[in-house]
Protein backbone atom coordinates (compact mmCIF):
# COMPACT_ATOMS: atom_id res chain seq x y z
CA UNK A 1 0.00 0.00 0.00
CA UNK A 2 1.41 3.41 -0.93
CA UNK A 3 1.12 6.56 1.20
CA UNK A 4 -1.94 7.88 -0.66
CA UNK A 5 -3.85 4.63 -0.19
CA UNK A 6 -2.83 4.71 3.48
CA UNK A 7 -4.30 8.21 3.91
CA UNK A 8 -7.61 7.00 2.44
CA UNK A 9 -7.68 3.92 4.66
CA UNK A 10 -6.89 5.86 7.83
CA UNK A 11 -9.56 8.43 7.03
CA UNK A 12 -12.12 5.65 6.55
CA UNK A 13 -11.16 4.29 9.99
CA UNK A 14 -11.26 7.76 11.60
CA UNK A 15 -7.57 7.61 12.59
CA UNK A 16 -5.30 10.65 12.89
CA UNK A 17 -2.02 10.41 10.99
CA UNK A 18 0.97 12.53 9.96
CA UNK A 19 2.12 13.10 6.38
CA UNK A 20 5.92 13.53 6.24
CA UNK A 21 7.38 15.11 3.09
CA UNK A 22 11.06 15.48 2.24
CA UNK A 23 10.84 19.22 1.62
CA UNK A 24 14.45 20.29 1.01
CA UNK A 25 17.82 18.66 0.35
CA UNK A 26 21.35 20.06 0.54
CA UNK A 27 24.08 17.74 -0.65
CA UNK A 28 23.47 14.00 -0.70
CA UNK A 29 20.22 12.42 0.49
CA UNK A 30 18.91 8.84 0.34
CA UNK A 31 15.62 10.09 -1.24
CA UNK A 32 14.58 12.82 -3.64
CA UNK A 33 12.72 16.01 -2.76
CA UNK A 34 9.00 15.33 -2.45
CA UNK A 35 9.33 11.79 -1.12
CA UNK A 36 6.51 11.09 1.32
CA UNK A 37 5.50 8.75 4.08
CA UNK A 38 2.44 8.46 6.31
CA UNK A 39 2.73 7.67 10.01
CA UNK A 40 -0.08 6.46 12.26
CA UNK A 41 0.01 5.50 15.92
CA UNK A 42 0.99 1.92 15.11
CA UNK A 43 2.22 1.80 11.52
CA UNK A 44 3.84 3.70 8.65
CA UNK A 45 3.75 3.64 4.86
CA UNK A 46 6.33 4.92 2.39
CA UNK A 47 9.73 6.34 3.27
CA UNK A 48 11.58 9.67 3.34
CA UNK A 49 14.98 7.99 3.39
CA UNK A 50 15.11 5.39 6.13
CA UNK A 51 17.77 5.12 8.79
CA UNK A 52 18.11 7.08 11.99
CA UNK A 53 16.67 10.38 10.77
CA UNK A 54 13.49 8.64 9.55
CA UNK A 55 13.16 7.01 12.98
CA UNK A 56 13.33 10.52 14.46
CA UNK A 57 10.60 11.66 12.07
CA UNK A 58 8.37 8.75 13.12
CA UNK A 59 8.96 9.48 16.82
CA UNK A 60 8.04 13.14 16.41
CA UNK A 61 4.98 12.34 14.27
CA UNK A 62 3.61 10.07 16.98
CA UNK A 63 4.25 12.76 19.59
CA UNK A 64 2.16 15.17 17.51
CA UNK A 65 -0.64 12.61 17.23
CA UNK A 66 -0.55 11.89 20.97
CA UNK A 67 -0.74 15.56 21.95
CA UNK A 68 -3.53 16.34 19.48
CA UNK A 69 -1.56 19.12 17.78
CA UNK A 70 -2.82 20.12 14.32
CA UNK A 71 -0.04 22.53 13.26
CA UNK A 72 2.64 21.73 10.67
CA UNK A 73 6.27 21.39 11.70
CA UNK A 74 9.60 21.42 9.83
CA UNK A 75 12.45 19.18 11.03
CA UNK A 76 16.02 19.55 9.75
CA UNK A 77 18.71 16.89 9.98
CA UNK A 78 22.43 17.06 9.23
CA UNK A 79 23.38 13.63 7.88
CA UNK A 80 26.94 13.39 9.16
CA UNK A 81 28.77 11.44 11.83
CA UNK A 82 29.30 14.53 14.01
CA UNK A 83 25.61 14.93 14.93
CA UNK A 84 23.80 12.01 16.51
CA UNK A 85 20.08 11.53 16.98
CA UNK A 86 18.60 9.41 19.75
CA UNK A 87 18.76 6.54 17.23
CA UNK A 88 22.40 7.06 16.27
CA UNK A 89 24.22 8.74 13.35
CA UNK A 90 23.68 8.76 9.60
CA UNK A 91 26.60 9.87 7.43
CA UNK A 92 25.20 10.43 3.93
CA UNK A 93 26.93 13.82 3.94
CA UNK A 94 23.98 16.09 3.25
CA UNK A 95 21.21 17.93 5.07
CA UNK A 96 17.50 17.30 4.76
CA UNK A 97 14.36 19.09 5.94
CA UNK A 98 11.15 17.15 6.49
CA UNK A 99 7.70 18.76 6.71
CA UNK A 100 5.26 17.09 9.11
CA UNK A 101 1.55 17.74 8.52
CA UNK A 102 -1.06 16.33 10.88
CA UNK A 103 -3.98 14.76 9.03
CA UNK A 104 -6.76 14.90 11.56
CA UNK A 105 -9.46 12.28 11.45
CA UNK A 106 -12.65 13.57 9.84
CA UNK A 107 -15.24 14.42 12.44
CA UNK A 108 -18.51 12.52 12.39
CA UNK A 109 -21.72 14.54 12.79
CA UNK A 110 -24.86 12.43 13.17
CA UNK A 111 -28.25 14.14 12.86
CA UNK A 112 -31.24 12.13 14.04
CA UNK A 113 -34.41 13.71 12.71
CA UNK A 114 -34.56 15.28 9.27
CA UNK A 115 -37.44 17.65 9.90
CA UNK A 116 -37.20 21.39 9.26
CA UNK A 117 -34.40 22.04 11.78
CA UNK A 118 -32.44 18.87 11.07
CA UNK A 119 -32.53 19.57 7.35
CA UNK A 120 -31.24 23.13 7.83
CA UNK A 121 -28.41 21.92 10.07
CA UNK A 122 -27.53 19.26 7.49
CA UNK A 123 -27.37 21.96 4.78
CA UNK A 124 -24.64 23.75 6.75
CA UNK A 125 -22.76 20.63 7.83
CA UNK A 126 -22.73 19.31 4.25
CA UNK A 127 -20.42 22.18 3.31
CA UNK A 128 -17.77 21.07 5.81
CA UNK A 129 -15.17 18.26 5.53
CA UNK A 130 -17.00 15.90 7.91
CA UNK A 131 -18.65 12.50 7.79
CA UNK A 132 -22.33 13.41 7.93
CA UNK A 133 -24.80 10.72 9.03
CA UNK A 134 -28.46 11.60 8.44
CA UNK A 135 -31.17 9.39 9.92
CA UNK A 136 -34.96 9.47 10.17
CA UNK A 137 -37.56 6.84 10.99
CA UNK A 138 -39.94 8.34 8.41
CA UNK A 139 -39.25 7.27 4.82
CA UNK A 140 -40.62 10.50 3.32
CA UNK A 141 -38.08 12.56 5.31
CA UNK A 142 -35.07 10.97 3.61
CA UNK A 143 -36.18 10.45 0.03
CA UNK A 144 -33.43 10.64 -2.62
CA UNK A 145 -34.99 13.80 -4.06
CA UNK A 146 -34.99 15.58 -0.70
CA UNK A 147 -31.46 14.45 0.19
CA UNK A 148 -29.88 15.24 -3.19
CA UNK A 149 -28.95 18.89 -2.39
CA UNK A 150 -27.06 17.67 0.68
CA UNK A 151 -24.72 15.53 -1.42
CA UNK A 152 -23.07 18.40 -3.27
CA UNK A 153 -20.75 19.72 -0.54
CA UNK A 154 -17.49 18.58 1.03
CA UNK A 155 -19.08 16.20 3.52
CA UNK A 156 -19.18 12.44 3.03
CA UNK A 157 -22.92 11.93 3.49
CA UNK A 158 -24.69 8.71 4.44
CA UNK A 159 -28.49 8.62 4.63
CA UNK A 160 -30.50 6.11 6.65
CA UNK A 161 -34.19 5.36 6.84
CA UNK A 162 -34.26 3.49 10.15
CA UNK A 163 -37.50 2.58 11.95
CA UNK A 164 -35.25 2.01 15.00
CA UNK A 165 -32.70 4.84 14.62
CA UNK A 166 -30.81 3.83 17.77
CA UNK A 167 -29.37 0.97 15.69
CA UNK A 168 -27.61 3.56 13.49
CA UNK A 169 -26.40 5.41 16.58
CA UNK A 170 -24.73 2.29 17.96
CA UNK A 171 -22.68 1.96 14.75
CA UNK A 172 -21.20 5.48 14.97
CA UNK A 173 -17.44 5.79 15.56
CA UNK A 174 -16.17 6.81 18.97
CA UNK A 175 -16.04 10.59 19.33
CA UNK A 176 -19.01 11.37 17.07
CA UNK A 177 -21.08 14.51 17.54
CA UNK A 178 -24.73 13.50 17.94
CA UNK A 179 -27.73 15.77 17.45
CA UNK A 180 -31.13 14.45 18.54
CA UNK A 181 -34.11 16.32 17.07
CA UNK A 182 -36.66 13.82 15.82
CA UNK A 183 -40.39 14.38 15.37
CA UNK A 184 -41.21 12.20 18.38
CA UNK A 185 -40.24 12.75 22.04
CA UNK A 186 -40.28 9.02 22.75
CA UNK A 187 -37.81 8.49 19.92
CA UNK A 188 -35.66 11.33 21.24
CA UNK A 189 -35.56 9.67 24.67
CA UNK A 190 -34.54 6.29 23.23
CA UNK A 191 -31.74 7.97 21.27
CA UNK A 192 -30.50 9.92 24.31
CA UNK A 193 -30.43 6.75 26.37
CA UNK A 194 -28.52 4.90 23.64
CA UNK A 195 -26.09 7.82 23.24
CA UNK A 196 -25.26 7.74 26.95
CA UNK A 197 -24.24 4.11 26.54
CA UNK A 198 -21.80 4.97 23.73
CA UNK A 199 -18.70 7.20 23.55
CA UNK A 200 -19.60 10.35 21.59
CA UNK A 201 -17.80 13.66 22.01
CA UNK A 202 -21.09 15.53 22.15
CA UNK A 203 -24.79 14.77 22.58
CA UNK A 204 -27.21 17.59 21.79
CA UNK A 205 -30.96 17.44 22.34
CA UNK A 206 -33.40 19.99 20.93
CA UNK A 207 -36.28 21.07 23.14
CA UNK A 208 -37.65 23.26 25.88
CA UNK A 209 -36.64 23.42 29.53
CA UNK A 210 -39.72 21.42 30.56
CA UNK A 211 -38.93 18.70 28.01
CA UNK A 212 -35.39 18.47 29.37
CA UNK A 213 -36.64 18.14 32.95
CA UNK A 214 -38.91 15.25 31.94
CA UNK A 215 -36.03 13.59 30.12
CA UNK A 216 -33.73 13.93 33.15
CA UNK A 217 -36.33 12.18 35.31
CA UNK A 218 -36.79 9.35 32.80
CA UNK A 219 -33.04 8.89 32.29
CA UNK A 220 -32.53 8.60 36.05
CA UNK A 221 -35.21 5.94 36.08
CA UNK A 222 -33.20 4.11 33.43
CA UNK A 223 -30.20 4.05 35.80
CA UNK A 224 -28.16 7.04 34.61
CA UNK A 225 -26.74 9.28 37.32
CA UNK A 226 -26.45 13.05 37.23
CA UNK A 227 -22.89 13.05 35.91
CA UNK A 228 -23.86 10.83 32.98
CA UNK A 229 -26.96 12.86 32.18
CA UNK A 230 -24.90 16.06 32.17
CA UNK A 231 -23.16 14.77 29.03
CA UNK A 232 -26.30 15.80 27.15
CA UNK A 233 -26.56 19.45 26.10
CA UNK A 234 -30.11 20.79 25.99
CA UNK A 235 -31.14 23.13 24.52
CA UNK A 236 -28.69 23.07 21.62
CA UNK A 237 -26.95 25.98 19.91
CA UNK A 238 -25.41 29.25 21.02
CA UNK A 239 -27.79 30.83 23.54
CA UNK A 240 -27.02 34.32 22.22
CA UNK A 241 -28.74 33.41 18.93
CA UNK A 242 -32.37 33.50 19.99
CA UNK A 243 -34.26 33.11 16.71
CA UNK A 244 -36.67 30.17 16.68
CA UNK A 245 -37.01 29.69 12.93
CA UNK A 246 -35.22 26.58 11.55
CA UNK A 247 -32.47 28.55 9.78
CA UNK A 248 -31.58 30.57 12.91
CA UNK A 249 -31.50 27.43 15.05
CA UNK A 250 -29.27 25.72 12.48
CA UNK A 251 -26.84 28.66 12.48
CA UNK A 252 -26.75 28.62 16.29
CA UNK A 253 -26.06 24.87 16.36
CA UNK A 254 -23.38 25.00 13.65
CA UNK A 255 -21.64 27.92 15.37
CA UNK A 256 -21.66 26.10 18.70
CA UNK A 257 -20.18 22.95 17.17
CA UNK A 258 -17.48 24.97 15.40
CA UNK A 259 -16.45 26.62 18.68
CA UNK A 260 -16.31 23.21 20.36
CA UNK A 261 -14.13 21.82 17.56
CA UNK A 262 -11.73 24.73 17.79
CA UNK A 263 -11.40 24.26 21.56
CA UNK A 264 -10.61 20.57 21.05
CA UNK A 265 -7.79 21.54 18.68
CA UNK A 266 -6.34 23.56 21.51
Coordinates of C-alpha atoms in Angstrom, one line a residue:
X1 CA 0.0 0.0 0.0
X2 CA 1.4 3.4 -0.9
X3 CA 1.1 6.6 1.2
X4 CA -1.9 7.9 -0.7
X5 CA -3.8 4.6 -0.2
X6 CA -2.8 4.7 3.5
X7 CA -4.3 8.2 3.9
X8 CA -7.6 7.0 2.4
X9 CA -7.7 3.9 4.7
X10 CA -6.9 5.9 7.8
X11 CA -9.6 8.4 7.0
X12 CA -12.1 5.6 6.5
X13 CA -11.2 4.3 10.0
X14 CA -11.3 7.8 11.6
X15 CA -7.6 7.6 12.6
X16 CA -5.3 10.7 12.9
X17 CA -2.0 10.4 11.0
X18 CA 1.0 12.5 10.0
X19 CA 2.1 13.1 6.4
X20 CA 5.9 13.5 6.2
X21 CA 7.4 15.1 3.1
X22 CA 11.1 15.5 2.2
X23 CA 10.8 19.2 1.6
X24 CA 14.4 20.3 1.0
X25 CA 17.8 18.7 0.4
X26 CA 21.3 20.1 0.5
X27 CA 24.1 17.7 -0.6
X28 CA 23.5 14.0 -0.7
X29 CA 20.2 12.4 0.5
X30 CA 18.9 8.8 0.3
X31 CA 15.6 10.1 -1.2
X32 CA 14.6 12.8 -3.6
X33 CA 12.7 16.0 -2.8
X34 CA 9.0 15.3 -2.4
X35 CA 9.3 11.8 -1.1
X36 CA 6.5 11.1 1.3
X37 CA 5.5 8.8 4.1
X38 CA 2.4 8.5 6.3
X39 CA 2.7 7.7 10.0
X40 CA -0.1 6.5 12.3
X41 CA 0.0 5.5 15.9
X42 CA 1.0 1.9 15.1
X43 CA 2.2 1.8 11.5
X44 CA 3.8 3.7 8.6
X45 CA 3.7 3.6 4.9
X46 CA 6.3 4.9 2.4
X47 CA 9.7 6.3 3.3
X48 CA 11.6 9.7 3.3
X49 CA 15.0 8.0 3.4
X50 CA 15.1 5.4 6.1
X51 CA 17.8 5.1 8.8
X52 CA 18.1 7.1 12.0
X53 CA 16.7 10.4 10.8
X54 CA 13.5 8.6 9.6
X55 CA 13.2 7.0 13.0
X56 CA 13.3 10.5 14.5
X57 CA 10.6 11.7 12.1
X58 CA 8.4 8.7 13.1
X59 CA 9.0 9.5 16.8
X60 CA 8.0 13.1 16.4
X61 CA 5.0 12.3 14.3
X62 CA 3.6 10.1 17.0
X63 CA 4.2 12.8 19.6
X64 CA 2.2 15.2 17.5
X65 CA -0.6 12.6 17.2
X66 CA -0.5 11.9 21.0
X67 CA -0.7 15.6 22.0
X68 CA -3.5 16.3 19.5
X69 CA -1.6 19.1 17.8
X70 CA -2.8 20.1 14.3
X71 CA 0.0 22.5 13.3
X72 CA 2.6 21.7 10.7
X73 CA 6.3 21.4 11.7
X74 CA 9.6 21.4 9.8
X75 CA 12.5 19.2 11.0
X76 CA 16.0 19.6 9.7
X77 CA 18.7 16.9 10.0
X78 CA 22.4 17.1 9.2
X79 CA 23.4 13.6 7.9
X80 CA 26.9 13.4 9.2
X81 CA 28.8 11.4 11.8
X82 CA 29.3 14.5 14.0
X83 CA 25.6 14.9 14.9
X84 CA 23.8 12.0 16.5
X85 CA 20.1 11.5 17.0
X86 CA 18.6 9.4 19.7
X87 CA 18.8 6.5 17.2
X88 CA 22.4 7.1 16.3
X89 CA 24.2 8.7 13.3
X90 CA 23.7 8.8 9.6
X91 CA 26.6 9.9 7.4
X92 CA 25.2 10.4 3.9
X93 CA 26.9 13.8 3.9
X94 CA 24.0 16.1 3.2
X95 CA 21.2 17.9 5.1
X96 CA 17.5 17.3 4.8
X97 CA 14.4 19.1 5.9
X98 CA 11.1 17.1 6.5
X99 CA 7.7 18.8 6.7
X100 CA 5.3 17.1 9.1
X101 CA 1.6 17.7 8.5
X102 CA -1.1 16.3 10.9
X103 CA -4.0 14.8 9.0
X104 CA -6.8 14.9 11.6
X105 CA -9.5 12.3 11.5
X106 CA -12.6 13.6 9.8
X107 CA -15.2 14.4 12.4
X108 CA -18.5 12.5 12.4
X109 CA -21.7 14.5 12.8
X110 CA -24.9 12.4 13.2
X111 CA -28.2 14.1 12.9
X112 CA -31.2 12.1 14.0
X113 CA -34.4 13.7 12.7
X114 CA -34.6 15.3 9.3
X115 CA -37.4 17.7 9.9
X116 CA -37.2 21.4 9.3
X117 CA -34.4 22.0 11.8
X118 CA -32.4 18.9 11.1
X119 CA -32.5 19.6 7.3
X120 CA -31.2 23.1 7.8
X121 CA -28.4 21.9 10.1
X122 CA -27.5 19.3 7.5
X123 CA -27.4 22.0 4.8
X124 CA -24.6 23.7 6.8
X125 CA -22.8 20.6 7.8
X126 CA -22.7 19.3 4.3
X127 CA -20.4 22.2 3.3
X128 CA -17.8 21.1 5.8
X129 CA -15.2 18.3 5.5
X130 CA -17.0 15.9 7.9
X131 CA -18.7 12.5 7.8
X132 CA -22.3 13.4 7.9
X133 CA -24.8 10.7 9.0
X134 CA -28.5 11.6 8.4
X135 CA -31.2 9.4 9.9
X136 CA -35.0 9.5 10.2
X137 CA -37.6 6.8 11.0
X138 CA -39.9 8.3 8.4
X139 CA -39.2 7.3 4.8
X140 CA -40.6 10.5 3.3
X141 CA -38.1 12.6 5.3
X142 CA -35.1 11.0 3.6
X143 CA -36.2 10.5 0.0
X144 CA -33.4 10.6 -2.6
X145 CA -35.0 13.8 -4.1
X146 CA -35.0 15.6 -0.7
X147 CA -31.5 14.5 0.2
X148 CA -29.9 15.2 -3.2
X149 CA -29.0 18.9 -2.4
X150 CA -27.1 17.7 0.7
X151 CA -24.7 15.5 -1.4
X152 CA -23.1 18.4 -3.3
X153 CA -20.8 19.7 -0.5
X154 CA -17.5 18.6 1.0
X155 CA -19.1 16.2 3.5
X156 CA -19.2 12.4 3.0
X157 CA -22.9 11.9 3.5
X158 CA -24.7 8.7 4.4
X159 CA -28.5 8.6 4.6
X160 CA -30.5 6.1 6.7
X161 CA -34.2 5.4 6.8
X162 CA -34.3 3.5 10.1
X163 CA -37.5 2.6 12.0
X164 CA -35.3 2.0 15.0
X165 CA -32.7 4.8 14.6
X166 CA -30.8 3.8 17.8
X167 CA -29.4 1.0 15.7
X168 CA -27.6 3.6 13.5
X169 CA -26.4 5.4 16.6
X170 CA -24.7 2.3 18.0
X171 CA -22.7 2.0 14.8
X172 CA -21.2 5.5 15.0
X173 CA -17.4 5.8 15.6
X174 CA -16.2 6.8 19.0
X175 CA -16.0 10.6 19.3
X176 CA -19.0 11.4 17.1
X177 CA -21.1 14.5 17.5
X178 CA -24.7 13.5 17.9
X179 CA -27.7 15.8 17.5
X180 CA -31.1 14.4 18.5
X181 CA -34.1 16.3 17.1
X182 CA -36.7 13.8 15.8
X183 CA -40.4 14.4 15.4
X184 CA -41.2 12.2 18.4
X185 CA -40.2 12.8 22.0
X186 CA -40.3 9.0 22.8
X187 CA -37.8 8.5 19.9
X188 CA -35.7 11.3 21.2
X189 CA -35.6 9.7 24.7
X190 CA -34.5 6.3 23.2
X191 CA -31.7 8.0 21.3
X192 CA -30.5 9.9 24.3
X193 CA -30.4 6.8 26.4
X194 CA -28.5 4.9 23.6
X195 CA -26.1 7.8 23.2
X196 CA -25.3 7.7 27.0
X197 CA -24.2 4.1 26.5
X198 CA -21.8 5.0 23.7
X199 CA -18.7 7.2 23.5
X200 CA -19.6 10.4 21.6
X201 CA -17.8 13.7 22.0
X202 CA -21.1 15.5 22.2
X203 CA -24.8 14.8 22.6
X204 CA -27.2 17.6 21.8
X205 CA -31.0 17.4 22.3
X206 CA -33.4 20.0 20.9
X207 CA -36.3 21.1 23.1
X208 CA -37.7 23.3 25.9
X209 CA -36.6 23.4 29.5
X210 CA -39.7 21.4 30.6
X211 CA -38.9 18.7 28.0
X212 CA -35.4 18.5 29.4
X213 CA -36.6 18.1 33.0
X214 CA -38.9 15.3 31.9
X215 CA -36.0 13.6 30.1
X216 CA -33.7 13.9 33.2
X217 CA -36.3 12.2 35.3
X218 CA -36.8 9.3 32.8
X219 CA -33.0 8.9 32.3
X220 CA -32.5 8.6 36.1
X221 CA -35.2 5.9 36.1
X222 CA -33.2 4.1 33.4
X223 CA -30.2 4.1 35.8
X224 CA -28.2 7.0 34.6
X225 CA -26.7 9.3 37.3
X226 CA -26.5 13.1 37.2
X227 CA -22.9 13.1 35.9
X228 CA -23.9 10.8 33.0
X229 CA -27.0 12.9 32.2
X230 CA -24.9 16.1 32.2
X231 CA -23.2 14.8 29.0
X232 CA -26.3 15.8 27.1
X233 CA -26.6 19.4 26.1
X234 CA -30.1 20.8 26.0
X235 CA -31.1 23.1 24.5
X236 CA -28.7 23.1 21.6
X237 CA -27.0 26.0 19.9
X238 CA -25.4 29.2 21.0
X239 CA -27.8 30.8 23.5
X240 CA -27.0 34.3 22.2
X241 CA -28.7 33.4 18.9
X242 CA -32.4 33.5 20.0
X243 CA -34.3 33.1 16.7
X244 CA -36.7 30.2 16.7
X245 CA -37.0 29.7 12.9
X246 CA -35.2 26.6 11.5
X247 CA -32.5 28.6 9.8
X248 CA -31.6 30.6 12.9
X249 CA -31.5 27.4 15.1
X250 CA -29.3 25.7 12.5
X251 CA -26.8 28.7 12.5
X252 CA -26.7 28.6 16.3
X253 CA -26.1 24.9 16.4
X254 CA -23.4 25.0 13.7
X255 CA -21.6 27.9 15.4
X256 CA -21.7 26.1 18.7
X257 CA -20.2 22.9 17.2
X258 CA -17.5 25.0 15.4
X259 CA -16.5 26.6 18.7
X260 CA -16.3 23.2 20.4
X261 CA -14.1 21.8 17.6
X262 CA -11.7 24.7 17.8
X263 CA -11.4 24.3 21.6
X264 CA -10.6 20.6 21.1
X265 CA -7.8 21.5 18.7
X266 CA -6.3 23.6 21.5

